Coordinates of N, CA and C in Angstrom, one line a residue:
M1 N 60.6 123.5 17.7 CA 60.9 122.4 18.6 C 61.4 122.9 19.9
S2 N 60.8 122.4 21.0 CA 61.2 122.9 22.3 C 62.2 122.0 23.1
Y3 N 62.9 121.2 22.3 CA 64.0 120.3 22.9 C 65.0 120.2 21.8
A4 N 66.1 119.5 22.1 CA 67.3 119.5 21.1 C 67.0 118.7 19.8
G5 N 66.1 117.8 19.9 CA 65.8 117.0 18.7 C 65.6 115.5 18.9
D6 N 65.4 114.8 17.8 CA 65.1 113.4 17.8 C 66.4 112.7 17.3
V7 N 66.6 111.5 17.9 CA 67.7 110.6 17.4 C 67.1 109.2 17.2
S8 N 67.6 108.5 16.3 CA 67.2 107.1 16.2 C 67.8 106.3 17.3
P9 N 67.3 105.1 17.6 CA 67.9 104.2 18.6 C 69.4 104.0 18.3
T10 N 69.7 103.7 17.0 CA 71.1 103.5 16.6 C 72.0 104.7 16.9
E11 N 71.5 105.9 16.5 CA 72.2 107.1 16.8 C 72.4 107.3 18.3
A12 N 71.3 107.0 19.1 CA 71.4 107.1 20.5 C 72.6 106.2 21.1
W13 N 72.6 105.0 20.6 CA 73.7 104.0 21.0 C 75.1 104.6 20.6
E14 N 75.2 105.2 19.5 CA 76.5 105.7 19.0 C 76.9 106.9 19.9
L15 N 75.9 107.8 20.3 CA 76.2 108.9 21.2 C 76.6 108.3 22.6
L16 N 75.9 107.3 23.1 CA 76.3 106.7 24.4 C 77.6 106.1 24.4
E17 N 78.0 105.4 23.2 CA 79.2 104.7 23.1 C 80.4 105.7 23.0
N18 N 80.2 106.8 22.3 CA 81.3 107.7 22.0 C 81.5 108.9 22.9
D19 N 80.5 109.1 23.8 CA 80.6 110.3 24.7 C 80.3 109.9 26.1
E20 N 81.3 109.9 27.0 CA 81.1 109.4 28.3 C 80.1 110.3 29.1
N21 N 79.8 111.5 28.7 CA 78.9 112.3 29.4 C 77.5 112.2 28.9
T22 N 77.2 111.4 27.9 CA 75.8 111.2 27.4 C 75.2 110.1 28.3
V23 N 73.9 110.4 28.7 CA 73.2 109.5 29.5 C 71.9 109.1 28.9
L24 N 71.4 107.9 29.2 CA 70.1 107.5 28.8 C 69.1 107.4 29.9
V25 N 68.0 108.1 29.8 CA 66.9 108.1 30.8 C 65.7 107.4 30.2
D26 N 65.4 106.3 30.8 CA 64.2 105.5 30.4 C 63.0 106.1 31.3
C27 N 62.1 106.7 30.6 CA 61.0 107.4 31.3 C 59.7 106.7 31.2
R28 N 59.7 105.4 31.0 CA 58.5 104.5 31.0 C 58.1 104.3 32.4
T29 N 57.2 103.4 32.6 CA 56.7 103.1 34.0 C 57.4 101.9 34.6
T30 N 57.3 101.7 35.9 CA 57.9 100.6 36.5 C 57.4 99.3 35.9
A31 N 56.1 99.2 35.6 CA 55.5 98.0 35.0 C 56.2 97.7 33.7
E32 N 56.4 98.7 32.9 CA 57.1 98.5 31.6 C 58.5 98.0 31.8
W33 N 59.2 98.6 32.7 CA 60.6 98.1 33.0 C 60.6 96.7 33.4
N34 N 59.7 96.3 34.3 CA 59.6 95.0 34.8 C 59.1 93.9 33.9
F35 N 58.2 94.3 33.0 CA 57.5 93.2 32.2 C 57.9 93.3 30.7
V36 N 58.5 94.4 30.2 CA 58.8 94.5 28.8 C 60.3 94.3 28.6
G37 N 61.1 94.9 29.5 CA 62.6 94.8 29.4 C 63.1 96.3 29.4
V38 N 64.4 96.4 29.5 CA 65.1 97.7 29.6 C 66.4 97.7 28.7
P39 N 66.7 98.9 28.3 CA 68.0 99.0 27.6 C 69.2 98.6 28.5
D40 N 70.1 97.9 28.0 CA 71.3 97.4 28.8 C 72.5 98.0 28.3
L41 N 73.1 98.9 29.1 CA 74.3 99.7 28.7 C 75.6 99.1 29.3
E42 N 75.5 98.0 29.9 CA 76.6 97.4 30.7 C 77.9 97.3 29.9
V43 N 77.7 96.9 28.6 CA 78.9 96.7 27.7 C 79.6 98.1 27.5
L44 N 78.9 99.2 27.7 CA 79.5 100.5 27.6 C 80.0 101.0 29.0
G45 N 79.9 100.2 30.0 CA 80.3 100.7 31.4 C 79.4 101.8 31.9
K46 N 78.1 101.8 31.4 CA 77.1 102.8 31.8 C 75.9 102.1 32.4
R47 N 75.0 102.9 33.0 CA 73.8 102.4 33.4 C 72.6 103.3 32.9
T48 N 71.5 102.7 32.6 CA 70.3 103.4 32.3 C 69.8 104.0 33.6
I49 N 69.3 105.3 33.4 CA 68.6 106.0 34.6 C 67.1 105.8 34.4
F50 N 66.5 105.3 35.4 CA 65.0 105.0 35.4 C 64.3 106.0 36.2
I51 N 63.5 106.9 35.5 CA 62.6 107.9 36.1 C 61.3 107.9 35.4
E52 N 60.2 107.6 36.0 CA 58.9 107.6 35.4 C 58.5 109.0 35.0
W53 N 58.0 109.2 33.8 CA 57.4 110.4 33.3 C 56.0 110.5 33.8
T54 N 55.3 109.4 33.7 CA 53.9 109.3 34.3 C 54.0 108.1 35.3
T55 N 53.3 108.1 36.3 CA 53.4 107.1 37.4 C 52.5 105.9 37.1
F56 N 52.9 104.8 37.6 CA 52.1 103.6 37.4 C 51.5 103.2 38.8
P57 N 50.3 102.9 38.9 CA 49.3 102.6 37.9 C 48.4 103.7 37.5
S58 N 48.5 104.8 38.1 CA 47.5 105.9 37.9 C 47.7 106.6 36.6
G59 N 48.9 106.7 36.0 CA 49.1 107.4 34.8 C 49.2 108.9 35.0
T60 N 49.3 109.3 36.2 CA 49.4 110.8 36.5 C 50.8 111.2 36.2
P61 N 51.0 112.5 35.9 CA 52.3 113.0 35.6 C 53.2 112.9 36.9
N62 N 54.5 112.6 36.8 CA 55.4 112.6 37.9 C 55.8 114.0 38.2
G63 N 55.3 114.6 39.3 CA 55.5 116.0 39.6 C 57.0 116.2 40.1
Q64 N 57.7 115.2 40.4 CA 59.1 115.3 40.8 C 60.1 114.9 39.7
F65 N 59.6 114.8 38.4 CA 60.5 114.4 37.4 C 61.8 115.1 37.3
V66 N 61.7 116.4 37.2 CA 63.0 117.2 37.0 C 63.8 117.1 38.2
E67 N 63.2 117.1 39.4 CA 64.0 117.0 40.7 C 64.7 115.6 40.7
Q68 N 64.0 114.6 40.2 CA 64.7 113.2 40.2 C 65.8 113.2 39.1
L69 N 65.7 113.9 38.0 CA 66.8 114.0 37.1 C 68.0 114.6 37.8
R70 N 67.8 115.7 38.5 CA 68.9 116.3 39.2 C 69.5 115.4 40.3
E71 N 68.6 114.7 41.0 CA 69.1 113.7 42.0 C 69.9 112.6 41.4
A72 N 69.6 112.3 40.1 CA 70.4 111.3 39.4 C 71.7 111.8 38.9
G73 N 72.0 113.1 39.1 CA 73.3 113.6 38.7 C 73.3 114.3 37.4
I74 N 72.1 114.6 36.8 CA 72.0 115.2 35.5 C 72.1 116.7 35.7
A75 N 73.1 117.3 35.1 CA 73.4 118.7 35.2 C 73.0 119.4 33.9
D76 N 73.0 120.8 33.9 CA 72.6 121.5 32.7 C 73.4 121.2 31.5
D77 N 74.7 120.8 31.7 CA 75.5 120.6 30.5 C 75.5 119.1 30.1
S78 N 74.7 118.3 30.7 CA 74.6 116.9 30.3 C 73.9 116.7 29.0
R79 N 74.3 115.7 28.2 CA 73.5 115.3 27.0 C 72.7 114.2 27.5
V80 N 71.3 114.3 27.4 CA 70.4 113.3 27.9 C 69.5 112.8 26.8
L81 N 69.5 111.5 26.7 CA 68.6 110.9 25.7 C 67.5 110.2 26.4
F82 N 66.2 110.7 26.1 CA 65.0 110.1 26.8 C 64.4 109.1 25.9
I83 N 64.0 107.9 26.5 CA 63.4 106.9 25.8 C 62.2 106.4 26.5
C84 N 61.1 106.2 25.8 CA 59.9 105.6 26.3 C 59.5 104.4 25.5
R85 N 58.2 104.0 25.4 CA 57.8 102.9 24.7 C 57.9 103.1 23.2
S86 N 57.3 104.3 22.7 CA 57.2 104.5 21.3 C 57.8 105.9 20.8
G87 N 58.3 106.6 21.8 CA 58.9 107.9 21.4 C 57.9 109.1 21.5
H88 N 56.9 109.0 22.3 CA 55.9 110.1 22.5 C 56.1 110.7 23.9
R89 N 56.0 109.9 24.9 CA 56.2 110.4 26.3 C 57.6 111.0 26.5
S90 N 58.5 110.4 25.8 CA 59.9 110.9 25.9 C 60.1 112.3 25.3
I91 N 59.2 112.7 24.4 CA 59.2 114.1 23.9 C 58.8 115.0 25.0
G92 N 57.8 114.7 25.8 CA 57.4 115.5 26.9 C 58.5 115.6 28.0
A93 N 59.2 114.5 28.2 CA 60.3 114.5 29.1 C 61.4 115.4 28.7
A94 N 61.7 115.3 27.4 CA 62.8 116.1 26.8 C 62.4 117.6 26.9
E95 N 61.2 117.9 26.7 CA 60.7 119.3 26.7 C 60.8 119.8 28.2
A96 N 60.4 119.0 29.2 CA 60.5 119.4 30.6 C 61.9 119.6 31.0
A97 N 62.8 118.7 30.6 CA 64.2 118.9 30.9 C 64.8 120.1 30.3
T98 N 64.5 120.4 29.0 CA 64.9 121.6 28.4 C 64.5 122.8 29.1
A99 N 63.2 122.9 29.5 CA 62.6 124.0 30.2 C 63.3 124.2 31.5
A100 N 63.9 123.1 32.1 CA 64.6 123.2 33.4 C 66.0 123.6 33.2
G101 N 66.5 123.8 32.0 CA 67.9 124.2 31.7 C 68.8 123.2 31.2
I102 N 68.3 122.0 30.9 CA 69.1 120.9 30.4 C 68.9 121.0 28.9
S103 N 69.8 121.8 28.2 CA 69.5 122.1 26.8 C 69.8 121.0 25.8
Q104 N 70.6 120.1 26.2 CA 70.9 118.9 25.3 C 70.0 117.7 25.6
S105 N 68.7 118.0 25.5 CA 67.8 116.9 25.8 C 67.2 116.4 24.5
Y106 N 67.3 115.1 24.3 CA 66.9 114.5 23.0 C 65.8 113.4 23.3
N107 N 65.0 113.2 22.3 CA 64.0 112.1 22.3 C 64.6 111.0 21.4
V108 N 64.5 109.7 21.9 CA 64.8 108.6 21.1 C 63.6 108.2 20.3
R109 N 63.7 108.5 19.0 CA 62.6 108.2 18.1 C 62.2 106.7 18.1
D110 N 61.0 106.4 18.1 CA 60.4 105.1 18.1 C 60.6 104.3 19.4
G111 N 61.3 104.9 20.4 CA 61.4 104.4 21.7 C 61.9 103.0 21.8
F112 N 61.5 102.3 22.8 CA 62.0 100.9 23.1 C 61.3 99.9 22.2
E113 N 60.0 100.0 21.9 CA 59.2 99.0 21.2 C 58.6 99.5 19.9
G114 N 58.7 100.8 19.6 CA 58.1 101.4 18.4 C 56.6 101.5 18.5
G115 N 56.0 102.1 17.5 CA 54.6 102.3 17.5 C 53.8 101.1 17.0
L116 N 52.5 101.2 17.0 CA 51.7 100.1 16.5 C 51.8 99.9 15.0
D117 N 51.8 98.7 14.6 CA 51.8 98.4 13.1 C 50.4 98.2 12.7
E118 N 50.2 97.8 11.4 CA 48.8 97.6 10.9 C 48.0 96.5 11.6
N119 N 48.7 95.7 12.4 CA 48.0 94.7 13.2 C 47.9 95.0 14.6
D120 N 48.2 96.3 15.0 CA 48.2 96.8 16.3 C 49.2 96.1 17.2
H121 N 50.3 95.7 16.6 CA 51.4 95.1 17.4 C 52.6 96.1 17.4
R122 N 53.4 96.0 18.5 CA 54.6 96.8 18.6 C 55.8 95.9 18.3
G123 N 57.0 96.5 18.1 CA 58.2 95.7 18.0 C 58.9 95.8 16.6
G124 N 58.2 96.4 15.6 CA 58.8 96.5 14.3 C 59.9 97.6 14.2
T125 N 59.8 98.5 15.1 CA 60.8 99.6 15.2 C 61.2 99.8 16.6
G126 N 62.2 100.7 16.9 CA 62.6 101.0 18.2 C 63.9 100.3 18.6
W127 N 64.3 100.4 19.9 CA 65.5 100.0 20.4 C 65.7 98.5 20.2
R128 N 64.7 97.7 20.6 CA 64.8 96.2 20.5 C 64.9 95.8 19.0
A129 N 64.1 96.4 18.1 CA 64.1 96.0 16.7 C 65.4 96.4 16.1
A130 N 66.1 97.3 16.6 CA 67.5 97.7 16.1 C 68.5 96.8 16.6
N131 N 68.1 95.7 17.4 CA 69.0 94.7 18.0 C 70.1 95.4 18.9
L132 N 69.7 96.4 19.6 CA 70.6 97.0 20.6 C 70.4 96.2 21.9
P133 N 71.4 96.2 22.7 CA 71.4 95.4 24.0 C 70.2 95.8 24.9
W134 N 69.5 94.8 25.4 CA 68.5 95.0 26.4 C 68.4 93.7 27.2
R135 N 67.6 93.8 28.3 CA 67.5 92.7 29.2 C 66.1 92.8 29.8
Q136 N 65.7 91.6 30.4 CA 64.5 91.6 31.2 C 64.9 92.0 32.6
S137 N 64.1 92.8 33.3 CA 64.4 93.2 34.6 C 64.3 92.1 35.6

């Protein structure tokens, strides 16, 4: 594994709640943030950091991803939890951050909405299904 590991949405919440230096990076696209919803960390006195891993609408990789992490204040010793829709793009984000020296880079397994079920629907797993705080943008 080329990143620190996977955590469940509930484990991610516990890390965010119990460690002031843990941050959540939502690496979905602006369209997903605007139309699907976003994790809400307000009750923890924190904010989600929003940096696209792939750009919308082209789907091309964000060539400034690591630079934007740094601009957001993420240092090598930060614990960073990356979340996407289903927990796949966030693996790539965690790998890129690890390669850039941010060794405590984690993937939030099942992401915000989870993978597709037998009916090709999302929502049975992930951040929202775990009833963690979220809001519409």
